CSV table of C-alpha atoms and ligand atoms in Angstrom, one decimal:
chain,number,residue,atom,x,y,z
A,1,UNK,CA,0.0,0.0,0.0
A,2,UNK,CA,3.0,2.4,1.1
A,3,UNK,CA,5.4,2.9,-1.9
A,4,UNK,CA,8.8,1.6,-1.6
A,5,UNK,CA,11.9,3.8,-2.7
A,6,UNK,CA,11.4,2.9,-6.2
A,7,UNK,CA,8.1,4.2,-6.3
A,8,UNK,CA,9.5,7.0,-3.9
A,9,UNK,CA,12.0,7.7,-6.7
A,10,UNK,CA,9.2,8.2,-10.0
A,11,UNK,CA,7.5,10.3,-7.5
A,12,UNK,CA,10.4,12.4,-7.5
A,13,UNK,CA,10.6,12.9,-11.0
A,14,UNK,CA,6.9,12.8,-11.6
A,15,UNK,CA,6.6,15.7,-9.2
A,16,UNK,CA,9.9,18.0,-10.5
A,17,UNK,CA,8.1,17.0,-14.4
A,18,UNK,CA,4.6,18.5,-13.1
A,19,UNK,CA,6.4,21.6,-11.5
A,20,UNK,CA,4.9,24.3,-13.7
A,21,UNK,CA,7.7,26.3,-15.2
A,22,UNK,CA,6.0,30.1,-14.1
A,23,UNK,CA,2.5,30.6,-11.9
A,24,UNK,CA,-0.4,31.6,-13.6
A,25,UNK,CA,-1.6,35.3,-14.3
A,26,UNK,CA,-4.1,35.1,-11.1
A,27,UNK,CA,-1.3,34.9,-9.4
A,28,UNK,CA,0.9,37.6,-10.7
A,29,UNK,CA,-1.1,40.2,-10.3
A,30,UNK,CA,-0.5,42.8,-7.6
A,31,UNK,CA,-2.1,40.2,-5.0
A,32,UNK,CA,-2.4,41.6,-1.6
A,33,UNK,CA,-0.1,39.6,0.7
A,34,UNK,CA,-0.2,40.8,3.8
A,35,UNK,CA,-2.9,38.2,4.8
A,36,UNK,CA,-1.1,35.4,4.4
A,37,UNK,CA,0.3,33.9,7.5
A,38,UNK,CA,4.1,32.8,7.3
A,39,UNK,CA,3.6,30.8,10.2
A,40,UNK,CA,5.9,27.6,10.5
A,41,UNK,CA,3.8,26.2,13.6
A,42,UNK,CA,2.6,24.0,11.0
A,43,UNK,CA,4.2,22.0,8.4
A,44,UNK,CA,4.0,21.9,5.1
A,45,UNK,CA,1.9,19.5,3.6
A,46,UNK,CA,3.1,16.4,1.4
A,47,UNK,CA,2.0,16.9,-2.0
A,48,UNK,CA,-0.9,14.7,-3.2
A,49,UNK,CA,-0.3,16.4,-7.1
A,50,UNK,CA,-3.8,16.3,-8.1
A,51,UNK,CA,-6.3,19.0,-8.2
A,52,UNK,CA,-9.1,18.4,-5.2
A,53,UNK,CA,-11.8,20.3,-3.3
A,54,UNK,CA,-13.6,18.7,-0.5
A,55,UNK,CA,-11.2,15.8,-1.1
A,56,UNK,CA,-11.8,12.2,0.1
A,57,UNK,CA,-9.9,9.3,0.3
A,58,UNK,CA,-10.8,5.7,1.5
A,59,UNK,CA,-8.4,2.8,1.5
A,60,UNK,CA,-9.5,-0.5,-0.3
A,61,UNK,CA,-7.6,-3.6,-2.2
A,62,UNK,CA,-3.5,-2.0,-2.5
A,63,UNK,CA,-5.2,1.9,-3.4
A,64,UNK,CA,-5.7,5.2,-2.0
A,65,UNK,CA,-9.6,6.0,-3.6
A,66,UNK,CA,-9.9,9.7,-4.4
A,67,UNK,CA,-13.4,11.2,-4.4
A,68,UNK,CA,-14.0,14.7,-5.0
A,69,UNK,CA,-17.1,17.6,-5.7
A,70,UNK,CA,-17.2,18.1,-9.5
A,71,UNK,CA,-19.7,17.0,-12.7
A,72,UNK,CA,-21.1,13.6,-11.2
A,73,UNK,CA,-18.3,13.7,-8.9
A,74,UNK,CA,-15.0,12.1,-10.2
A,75,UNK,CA,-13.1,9.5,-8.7
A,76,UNK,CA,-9.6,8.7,-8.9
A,77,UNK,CA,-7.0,6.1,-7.5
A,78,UNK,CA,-3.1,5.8,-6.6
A,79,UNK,CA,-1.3,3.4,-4.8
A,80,UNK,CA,0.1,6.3,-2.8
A,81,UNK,CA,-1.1,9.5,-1.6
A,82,UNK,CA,1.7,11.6,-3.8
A,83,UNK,CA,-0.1,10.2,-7.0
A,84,UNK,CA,-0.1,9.3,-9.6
A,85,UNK,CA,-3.8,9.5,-9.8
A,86,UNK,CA,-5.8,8.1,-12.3
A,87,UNK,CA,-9.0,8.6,-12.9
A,88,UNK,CA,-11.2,5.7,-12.5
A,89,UNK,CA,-14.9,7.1,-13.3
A,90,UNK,CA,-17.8,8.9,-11.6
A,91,UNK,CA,-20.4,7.9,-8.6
A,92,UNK,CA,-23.1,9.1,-10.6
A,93,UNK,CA,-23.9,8.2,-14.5
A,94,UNK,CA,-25.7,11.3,-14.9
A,95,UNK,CA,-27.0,14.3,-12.9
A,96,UNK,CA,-28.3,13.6,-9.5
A,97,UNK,CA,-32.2,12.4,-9.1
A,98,UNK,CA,-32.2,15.0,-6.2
A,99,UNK,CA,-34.6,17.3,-7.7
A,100,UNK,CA,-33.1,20.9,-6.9
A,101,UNK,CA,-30.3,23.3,-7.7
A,102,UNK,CA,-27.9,21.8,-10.1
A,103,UNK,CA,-27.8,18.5,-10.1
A,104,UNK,CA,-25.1,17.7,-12.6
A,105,UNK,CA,-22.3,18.5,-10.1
A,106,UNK,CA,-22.6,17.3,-6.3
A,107,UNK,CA,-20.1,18.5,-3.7
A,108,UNK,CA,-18.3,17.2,-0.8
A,109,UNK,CA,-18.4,13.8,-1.2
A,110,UNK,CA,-17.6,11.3,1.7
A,111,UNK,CA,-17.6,7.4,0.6
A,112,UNK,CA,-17.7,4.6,3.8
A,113,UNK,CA,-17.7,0.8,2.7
A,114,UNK,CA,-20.0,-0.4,5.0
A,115,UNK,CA,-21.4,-4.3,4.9
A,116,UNK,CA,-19.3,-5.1,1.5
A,117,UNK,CA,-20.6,-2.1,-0.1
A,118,UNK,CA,-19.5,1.2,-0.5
A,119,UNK,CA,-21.8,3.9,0.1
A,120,UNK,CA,-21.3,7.7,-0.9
A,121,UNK,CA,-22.5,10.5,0.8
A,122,UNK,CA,-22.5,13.7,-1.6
A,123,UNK,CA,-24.9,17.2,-1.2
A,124,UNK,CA,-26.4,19.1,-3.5
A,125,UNK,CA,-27.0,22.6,-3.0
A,126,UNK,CA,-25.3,26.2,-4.1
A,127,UNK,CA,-23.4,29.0,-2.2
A,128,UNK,CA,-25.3,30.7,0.3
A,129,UNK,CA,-28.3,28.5,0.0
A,130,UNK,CA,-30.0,26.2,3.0
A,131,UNK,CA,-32.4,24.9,0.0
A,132,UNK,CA,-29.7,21.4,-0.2
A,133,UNK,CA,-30.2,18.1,0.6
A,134,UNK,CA,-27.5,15.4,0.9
A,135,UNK,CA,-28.1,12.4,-1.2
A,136,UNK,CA,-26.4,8.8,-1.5
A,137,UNK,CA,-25.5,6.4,-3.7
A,138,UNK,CA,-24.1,2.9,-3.5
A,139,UNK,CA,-21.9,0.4,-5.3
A,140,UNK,CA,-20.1,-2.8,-4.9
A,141,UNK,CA,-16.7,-1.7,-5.8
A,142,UNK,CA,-15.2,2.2,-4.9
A,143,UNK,CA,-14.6,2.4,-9.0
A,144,UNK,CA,-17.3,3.7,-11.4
A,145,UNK,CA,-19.6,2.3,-13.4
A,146,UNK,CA,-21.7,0.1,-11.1
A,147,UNK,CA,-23.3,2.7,-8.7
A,148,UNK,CA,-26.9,3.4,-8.1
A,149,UNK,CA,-28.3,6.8,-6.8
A,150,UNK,CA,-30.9,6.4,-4.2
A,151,UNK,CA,-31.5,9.8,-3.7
A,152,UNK,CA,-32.0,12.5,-0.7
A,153,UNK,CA,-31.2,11.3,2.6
A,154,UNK,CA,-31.7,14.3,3.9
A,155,UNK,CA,-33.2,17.9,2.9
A,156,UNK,CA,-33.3,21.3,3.9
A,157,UNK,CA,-34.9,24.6,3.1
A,158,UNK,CA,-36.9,22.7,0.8
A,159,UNK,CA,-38.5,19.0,0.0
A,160,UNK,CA,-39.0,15.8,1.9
A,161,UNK,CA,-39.3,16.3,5.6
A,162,UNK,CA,-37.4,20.0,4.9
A,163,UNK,CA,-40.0,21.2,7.7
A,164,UNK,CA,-38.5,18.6,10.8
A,165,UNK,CA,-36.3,19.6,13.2
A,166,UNK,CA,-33.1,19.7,13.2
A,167,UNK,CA,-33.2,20.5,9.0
A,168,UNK,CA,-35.5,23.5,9.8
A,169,UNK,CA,-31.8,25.2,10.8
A,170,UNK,CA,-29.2,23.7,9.1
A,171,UNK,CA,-27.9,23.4,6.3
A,172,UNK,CA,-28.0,19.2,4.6
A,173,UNK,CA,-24.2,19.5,2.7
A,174,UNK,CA,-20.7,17.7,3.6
A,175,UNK,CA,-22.2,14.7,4.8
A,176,UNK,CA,-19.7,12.3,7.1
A,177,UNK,CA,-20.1,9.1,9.1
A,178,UNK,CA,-19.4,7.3,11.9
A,179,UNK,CA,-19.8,4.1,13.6
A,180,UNK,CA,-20.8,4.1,17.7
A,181,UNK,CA,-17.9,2.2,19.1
A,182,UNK,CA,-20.4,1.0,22.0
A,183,UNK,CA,-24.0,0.1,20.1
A,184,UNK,CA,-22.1,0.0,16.4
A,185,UNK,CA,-24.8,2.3,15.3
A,186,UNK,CA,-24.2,4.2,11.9
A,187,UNK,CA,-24.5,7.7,12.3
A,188,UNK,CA,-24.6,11.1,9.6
A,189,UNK,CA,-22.7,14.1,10.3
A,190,UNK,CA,-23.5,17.2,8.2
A,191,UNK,CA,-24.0,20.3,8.5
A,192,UNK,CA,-22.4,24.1,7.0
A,193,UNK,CA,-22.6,27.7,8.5
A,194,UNK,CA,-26.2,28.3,10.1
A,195,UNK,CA,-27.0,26.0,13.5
A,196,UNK,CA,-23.2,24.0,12.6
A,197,UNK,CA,-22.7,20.5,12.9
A,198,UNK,CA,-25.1,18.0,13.5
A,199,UNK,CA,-25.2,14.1,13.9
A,200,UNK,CA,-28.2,11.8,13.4
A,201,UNK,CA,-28.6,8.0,13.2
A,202,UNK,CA,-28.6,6.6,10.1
A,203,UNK,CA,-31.4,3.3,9.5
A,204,UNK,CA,-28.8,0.0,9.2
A,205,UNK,CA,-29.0,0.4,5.4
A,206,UNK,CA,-27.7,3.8,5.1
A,207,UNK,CA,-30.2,4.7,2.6
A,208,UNK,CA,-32.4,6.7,5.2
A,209,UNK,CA,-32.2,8.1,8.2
A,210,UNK,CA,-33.4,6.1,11.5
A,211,UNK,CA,-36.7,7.5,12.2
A,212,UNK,CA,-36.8,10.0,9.2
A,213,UNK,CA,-40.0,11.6,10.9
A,214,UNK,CA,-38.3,11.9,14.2
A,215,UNK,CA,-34.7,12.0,13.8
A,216,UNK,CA,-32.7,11.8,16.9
A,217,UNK,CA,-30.3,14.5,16.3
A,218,UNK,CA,-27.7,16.1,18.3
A,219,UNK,CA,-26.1,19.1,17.8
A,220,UNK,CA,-22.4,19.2,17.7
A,221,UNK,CA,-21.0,22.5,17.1
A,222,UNK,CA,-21.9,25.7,16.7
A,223,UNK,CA,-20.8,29.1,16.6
A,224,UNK,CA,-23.2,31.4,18.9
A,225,UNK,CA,-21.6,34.6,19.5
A,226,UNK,CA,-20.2,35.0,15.6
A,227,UNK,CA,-22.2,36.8,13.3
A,228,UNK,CA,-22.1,34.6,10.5
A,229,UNK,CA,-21.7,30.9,11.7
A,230,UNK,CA,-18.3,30.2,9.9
A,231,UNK,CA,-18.1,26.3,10.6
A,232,UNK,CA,-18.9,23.2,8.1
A,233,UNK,CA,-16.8,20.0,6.4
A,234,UNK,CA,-16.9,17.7,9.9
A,235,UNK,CA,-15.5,14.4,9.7
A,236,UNK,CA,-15.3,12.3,12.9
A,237,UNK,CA,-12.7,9.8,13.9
A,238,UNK,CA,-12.2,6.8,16.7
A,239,UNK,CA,-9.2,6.8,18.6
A,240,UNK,CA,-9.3,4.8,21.6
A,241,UNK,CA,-10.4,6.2,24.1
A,242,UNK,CA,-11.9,9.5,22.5
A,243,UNK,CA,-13.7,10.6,19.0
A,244,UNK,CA,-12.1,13.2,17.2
A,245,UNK,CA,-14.4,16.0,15.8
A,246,UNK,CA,-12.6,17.3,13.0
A,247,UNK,CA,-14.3,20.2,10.8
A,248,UNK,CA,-13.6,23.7,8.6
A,249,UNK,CA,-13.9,27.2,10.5
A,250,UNK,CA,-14.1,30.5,8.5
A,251,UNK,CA,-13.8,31.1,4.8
A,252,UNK,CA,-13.6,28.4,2.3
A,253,UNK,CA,-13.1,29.9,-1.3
A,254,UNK,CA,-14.6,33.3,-3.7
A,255,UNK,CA,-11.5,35.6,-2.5
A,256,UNK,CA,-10.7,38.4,-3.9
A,257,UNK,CA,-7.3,38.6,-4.9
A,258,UNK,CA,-7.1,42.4,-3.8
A,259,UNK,CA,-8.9,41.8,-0.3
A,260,UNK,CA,-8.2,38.9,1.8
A,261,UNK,CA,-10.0,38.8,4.7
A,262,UNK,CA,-8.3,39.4,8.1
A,263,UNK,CA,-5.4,36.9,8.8
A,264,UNK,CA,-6.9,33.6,10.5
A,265,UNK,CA,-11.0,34.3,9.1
A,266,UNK,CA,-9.8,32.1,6.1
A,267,UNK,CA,-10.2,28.3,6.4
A,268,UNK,CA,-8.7,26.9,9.4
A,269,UNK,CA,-8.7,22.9,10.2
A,270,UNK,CA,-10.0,22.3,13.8
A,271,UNK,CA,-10.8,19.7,16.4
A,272,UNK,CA,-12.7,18.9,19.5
A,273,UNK,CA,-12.7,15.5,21.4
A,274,UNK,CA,-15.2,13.4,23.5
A,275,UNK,CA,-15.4,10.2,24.7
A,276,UNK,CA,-19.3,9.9,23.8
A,277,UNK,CA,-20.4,10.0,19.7
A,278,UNK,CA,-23.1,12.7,21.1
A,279,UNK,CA,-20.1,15.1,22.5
A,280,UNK,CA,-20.2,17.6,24.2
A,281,UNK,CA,-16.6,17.8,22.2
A,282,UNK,CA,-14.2,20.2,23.9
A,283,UNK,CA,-10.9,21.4,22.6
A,284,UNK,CA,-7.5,21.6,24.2
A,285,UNK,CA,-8.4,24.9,26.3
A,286,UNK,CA,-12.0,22.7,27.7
A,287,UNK,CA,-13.8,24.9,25.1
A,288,UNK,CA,-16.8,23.4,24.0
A,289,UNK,CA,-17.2,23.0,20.7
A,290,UNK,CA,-21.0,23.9,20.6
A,291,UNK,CA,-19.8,27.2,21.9
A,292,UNK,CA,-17.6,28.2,19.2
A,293,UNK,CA,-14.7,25.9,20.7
A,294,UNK,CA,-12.1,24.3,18.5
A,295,UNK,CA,-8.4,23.4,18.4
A,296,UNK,CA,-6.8,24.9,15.5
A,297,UNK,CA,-4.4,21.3,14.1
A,298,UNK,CA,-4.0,23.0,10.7
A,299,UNK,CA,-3.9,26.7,9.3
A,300,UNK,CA,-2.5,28.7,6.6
A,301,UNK,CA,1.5,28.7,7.0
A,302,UNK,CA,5.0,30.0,5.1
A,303,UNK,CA,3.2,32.3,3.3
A,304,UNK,CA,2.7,29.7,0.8
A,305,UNK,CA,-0.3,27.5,2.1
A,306,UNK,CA,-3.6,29.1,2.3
A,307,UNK,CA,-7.1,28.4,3.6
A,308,UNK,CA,-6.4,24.9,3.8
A,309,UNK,CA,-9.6,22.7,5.1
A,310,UNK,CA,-12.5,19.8,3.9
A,311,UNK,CA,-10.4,17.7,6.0
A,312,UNK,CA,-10.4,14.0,6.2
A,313,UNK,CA,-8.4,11.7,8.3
A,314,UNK,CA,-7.5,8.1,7.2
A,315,UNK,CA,-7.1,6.1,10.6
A,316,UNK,CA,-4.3,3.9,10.9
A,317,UNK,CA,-4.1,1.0,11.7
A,318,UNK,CA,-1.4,-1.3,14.1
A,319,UNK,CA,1.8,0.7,13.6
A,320,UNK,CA,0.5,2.6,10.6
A,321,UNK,CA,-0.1,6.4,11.5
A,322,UNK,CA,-2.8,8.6,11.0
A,323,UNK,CA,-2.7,10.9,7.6
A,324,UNK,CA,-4.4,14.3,7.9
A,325,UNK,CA,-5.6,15.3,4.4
A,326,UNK,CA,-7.2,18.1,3.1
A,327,UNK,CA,-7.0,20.8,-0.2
A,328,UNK,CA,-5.3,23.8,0.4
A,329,UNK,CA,-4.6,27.0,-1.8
A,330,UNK,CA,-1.0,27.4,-2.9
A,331,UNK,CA,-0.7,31.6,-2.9
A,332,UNK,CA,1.7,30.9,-5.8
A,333,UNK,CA,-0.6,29.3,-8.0
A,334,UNK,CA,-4.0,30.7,-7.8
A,335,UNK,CA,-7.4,31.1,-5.4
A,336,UNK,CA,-10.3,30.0,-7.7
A,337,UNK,CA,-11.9,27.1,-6.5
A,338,UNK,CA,-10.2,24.6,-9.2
A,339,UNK,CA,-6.7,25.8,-8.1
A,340,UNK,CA,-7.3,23.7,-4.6
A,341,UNK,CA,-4.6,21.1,-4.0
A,342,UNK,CA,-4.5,17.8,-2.3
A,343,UNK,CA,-2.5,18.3,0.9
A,344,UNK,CA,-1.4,15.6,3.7
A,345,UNK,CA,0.5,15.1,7.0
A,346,UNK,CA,1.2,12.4,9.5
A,347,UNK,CA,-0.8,13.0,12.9
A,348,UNK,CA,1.3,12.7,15.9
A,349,UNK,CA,-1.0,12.4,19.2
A,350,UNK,CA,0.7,14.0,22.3
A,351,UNK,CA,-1.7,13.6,25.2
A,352,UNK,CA,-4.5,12.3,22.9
A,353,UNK,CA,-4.2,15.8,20.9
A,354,UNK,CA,-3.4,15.2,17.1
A,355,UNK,CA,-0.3,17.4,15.9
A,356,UNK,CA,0.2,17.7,12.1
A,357,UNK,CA,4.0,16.5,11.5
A,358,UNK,CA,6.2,17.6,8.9
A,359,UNK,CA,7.6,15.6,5.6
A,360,UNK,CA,7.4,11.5,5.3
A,361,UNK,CA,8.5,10.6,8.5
A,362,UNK,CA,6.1,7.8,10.7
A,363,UNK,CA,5.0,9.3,14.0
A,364,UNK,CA,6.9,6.5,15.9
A,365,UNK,CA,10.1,8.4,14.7
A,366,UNK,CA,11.5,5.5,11.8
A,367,UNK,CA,11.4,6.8,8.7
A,368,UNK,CA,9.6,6.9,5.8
A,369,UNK,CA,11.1,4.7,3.6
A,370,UNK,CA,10.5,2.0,6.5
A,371,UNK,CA,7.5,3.0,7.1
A,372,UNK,CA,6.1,3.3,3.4
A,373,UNK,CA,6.5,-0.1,2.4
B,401,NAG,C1,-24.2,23.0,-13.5
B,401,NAG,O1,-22.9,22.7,-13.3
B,401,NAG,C2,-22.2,22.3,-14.5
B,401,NAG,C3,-20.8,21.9,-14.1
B,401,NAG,O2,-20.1,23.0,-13.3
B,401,NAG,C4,-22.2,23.4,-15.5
B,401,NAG,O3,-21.6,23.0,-16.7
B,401,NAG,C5,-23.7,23.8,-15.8
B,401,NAG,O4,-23.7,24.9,-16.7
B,401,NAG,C6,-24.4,24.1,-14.6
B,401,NAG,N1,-25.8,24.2,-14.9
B,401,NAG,C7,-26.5,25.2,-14.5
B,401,NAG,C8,-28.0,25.2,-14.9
B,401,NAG,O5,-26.1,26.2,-13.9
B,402,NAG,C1,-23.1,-4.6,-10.2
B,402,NAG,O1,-23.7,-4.7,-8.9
B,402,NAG,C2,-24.6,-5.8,-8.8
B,402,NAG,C3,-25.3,-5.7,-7.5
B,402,NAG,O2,-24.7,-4.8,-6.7
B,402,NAG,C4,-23.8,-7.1,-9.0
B,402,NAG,O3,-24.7,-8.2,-8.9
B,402,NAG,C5,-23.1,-7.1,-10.4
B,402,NAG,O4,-22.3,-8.2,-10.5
B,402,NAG,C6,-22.3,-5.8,-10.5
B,402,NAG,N1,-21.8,-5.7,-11.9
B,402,NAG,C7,-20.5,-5.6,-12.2
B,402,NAG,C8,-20.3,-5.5,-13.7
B,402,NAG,O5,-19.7,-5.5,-11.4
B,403,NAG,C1,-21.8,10.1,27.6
B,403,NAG,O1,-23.1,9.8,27.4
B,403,NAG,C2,-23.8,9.1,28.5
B,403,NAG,C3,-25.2,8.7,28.0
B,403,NAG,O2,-25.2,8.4,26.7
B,403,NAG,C4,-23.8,9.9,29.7
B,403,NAG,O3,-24.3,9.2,30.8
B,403,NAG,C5,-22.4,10.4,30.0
B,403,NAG,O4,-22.4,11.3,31.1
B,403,NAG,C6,-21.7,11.0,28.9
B,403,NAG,N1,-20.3,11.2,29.2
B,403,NAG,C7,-19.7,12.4,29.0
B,403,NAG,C8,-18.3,12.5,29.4
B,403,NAG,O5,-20.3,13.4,28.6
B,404,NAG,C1,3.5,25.9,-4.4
B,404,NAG,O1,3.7,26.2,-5.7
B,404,NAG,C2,5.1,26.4,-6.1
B,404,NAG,C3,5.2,26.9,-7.5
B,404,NAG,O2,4.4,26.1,-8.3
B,404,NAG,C4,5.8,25.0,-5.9
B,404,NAG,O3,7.1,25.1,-6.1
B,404,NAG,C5,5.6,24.6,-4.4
B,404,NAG,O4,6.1,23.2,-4.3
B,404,NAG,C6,4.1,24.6,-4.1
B,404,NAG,N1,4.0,24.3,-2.6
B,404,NAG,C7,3.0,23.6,-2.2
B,404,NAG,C8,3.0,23.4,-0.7
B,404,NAG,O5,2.0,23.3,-2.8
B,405,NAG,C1,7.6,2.3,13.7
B,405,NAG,O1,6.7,1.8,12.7
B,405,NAG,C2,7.3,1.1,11.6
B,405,NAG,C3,6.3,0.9,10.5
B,405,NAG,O2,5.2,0.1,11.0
B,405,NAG,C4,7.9,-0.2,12.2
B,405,NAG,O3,8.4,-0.9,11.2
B,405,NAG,C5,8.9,0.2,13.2
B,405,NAG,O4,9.4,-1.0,13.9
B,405,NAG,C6,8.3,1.1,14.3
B,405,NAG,N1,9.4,1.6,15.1
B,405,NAG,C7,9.4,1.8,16.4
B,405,NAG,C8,10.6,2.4,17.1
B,405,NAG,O5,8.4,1.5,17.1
């Protein structure tokens, strides 16, 4: 699964090829810099040399599965996180048979394989809308071509069950999962600007939710005091003994090149822990994260990586470590949406708090070429 030095080697020269000789215009011209943080608290990421927003990445069979928001939602595969990817189809065969907004090109996609079969979560909506609905699909293999869309799972602002509580103040997009360690309960996180993060059983299939009528729902986090309610992306881990409640805070995408917004109100990767699925979550300061709380494991840094955020975590397992990934914006290349990179880092836990570590080397300390095998 981990490439060996050979591998490590046409990497190299894979990555020095794909080094574009000059930026692009966007980036040339007169950009105002003085928003960028040059902050070395956290690393550089590893390249993942593909294009990705909202990226998301399951392991399955000897590859790294890429899936991603664009026209009905691309997937790609590489036996190692630094590419080469290839693309190996789309969830859907056509536009979505959710029934609102534009259908043709989902967002935020989050695929579990759950029961044999792999499941993706992906929403439907447009920016600065709560009229979205998160929708699945399903599929026996991770590669295109044998998926079926089963619809809305979920909707807000408008359509089926739209008018139940907890969709009457949220907003149904970036979709996540997790199981309950204790009951083994399949559970949907969601949930972008407005009331925040919530969590509600799914029904054993994963097709609905439990009681669609009465969902059981629990709030997660939330931003009270701010103005606008800059939190969305979750993703939730297991790591004995706690979850991890990983999510975005502040602004995703749309700058202008000529008027950042204030140092740290762009995209910032955060986390709160709990020992229950429910929460409460608190960060490293006992900040809850239902009250704006939030432990900041990833930010803009060296001036060169910006915004980064729609994080995902792939868990480890034995003496494997976790891999923070993400996209990010490279203030070098560009800001528009499409310019978003595939980013990653090793998570080192000190005290059960997850630490983004620099370059290829395995949290245990032995290196990557060890490690990578
Ligand atoms: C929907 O999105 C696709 C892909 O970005 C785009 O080509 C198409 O024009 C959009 N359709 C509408 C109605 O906006
Ligand atoms: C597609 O999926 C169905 C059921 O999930 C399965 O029976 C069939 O063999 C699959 N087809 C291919 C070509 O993999
Ligand atoms: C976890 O949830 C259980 C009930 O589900 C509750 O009794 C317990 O107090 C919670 N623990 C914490 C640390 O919140
Ligand atoms: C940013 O872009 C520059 C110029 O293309 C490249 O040399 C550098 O490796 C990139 N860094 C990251 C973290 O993407
Ligand atoms: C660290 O992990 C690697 C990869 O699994 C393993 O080969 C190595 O023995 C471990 N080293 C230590 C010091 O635990």
């Amino acid at each position: 699964m981990w490439q060996n030095a050979i591998s490590i080697l046409c990497f190299l020269l894979y990555a020095v090829s794909a080094i574009p000789t000059a930026p692009t215009p966007s980036a040339s011209a007169g950009i105002d810099t003085h928003s960028f943080s040059k902050t070395t608290e956290y690393p550089l990421p590893n390249l993942g040399n593909v294009a990705a927003h909202d990226p998301n990445i399951i392991q399955y069979d000897g590859y790294f599965y890429l899936f991603k928001g664009g026209v009905h939602i691309p997937i790609h595969k590489s036996r190692t996180l630094d590419g080469p990817w290839e693309e190996v189809g789309t969830v859907l065969d056509e536009a979505s048979v959710i029934d609102k907004q534009n259908r043709t090109r989902p967002w935020a996609p989050t695929t579990v394989e759950w029961e044999n079969r792999f499941y993706c979560f992906y929403a439907i909506s447009e920016s600065g809308s709560r009229d979205s609905a998160i929708g699945v699909a399903s599929s026996d293999s991770p590669e295109g071509g044998n998926w079926t869309d089963h619809g809305a799972v979920v909707n807000t602002g408008k359509g089926d069950l739209s008018d139940v509580y907890p969709y009457t103040v949220s907003n149904a997009i970036d979709g996540a999962f997790i199981k309950d360690q204790k009951t083994g309960e399949p559970r949907l996180l969601y949930g972008s600007y407005w009331h925040g993060i919530f969590s509600v059983p799914l029904a054993e299939h994963l097709l609905s939710i439990k009681t669609p009528k009465k969902p059981d729902a629990t709030n997660l986090a939330y931003v009270p005091t701010a103005k606008t309610k800059p939190i969305e992306g979750s993703f939730m881990t297991y790591k004995a003994p706690y979850y991890y409640l990983w999510f975005s805070h502040g602004k995703c995408c749309q700058f202008n090149v000529h008027n950042f917004p204030p140092m740290g109100d762009e995209y910032s990767i955060r986390v709160g822990r709990s020992k229950n699925v429910t929460g409460p979550f608190v960060d490293k300061d006992g900040r809850e994260t239902l009250q704006g709380g939030g432990t900041i494991v990833y930010g803009s840094n060296h001036g060169v990586v910006y915004a980064p955020g729609g994080v995902g975590v792939l868990s480890g397992t034995g003496s494997e470590a976790d891999v923070l990934y993400f996209h990010y914006l490279n203030t070098s290349i560009g800001f528009a949406q499409g310019d978003a990179r595939l980013g990653w880092n090793y998570l080192h836990y000190v005290d059960g708090w997850p630490k983004a570590i620099e370059g290829y080397v395995h949290a245990n300390g032995s290196d990557a070429q060890n490690f990578r095998n």
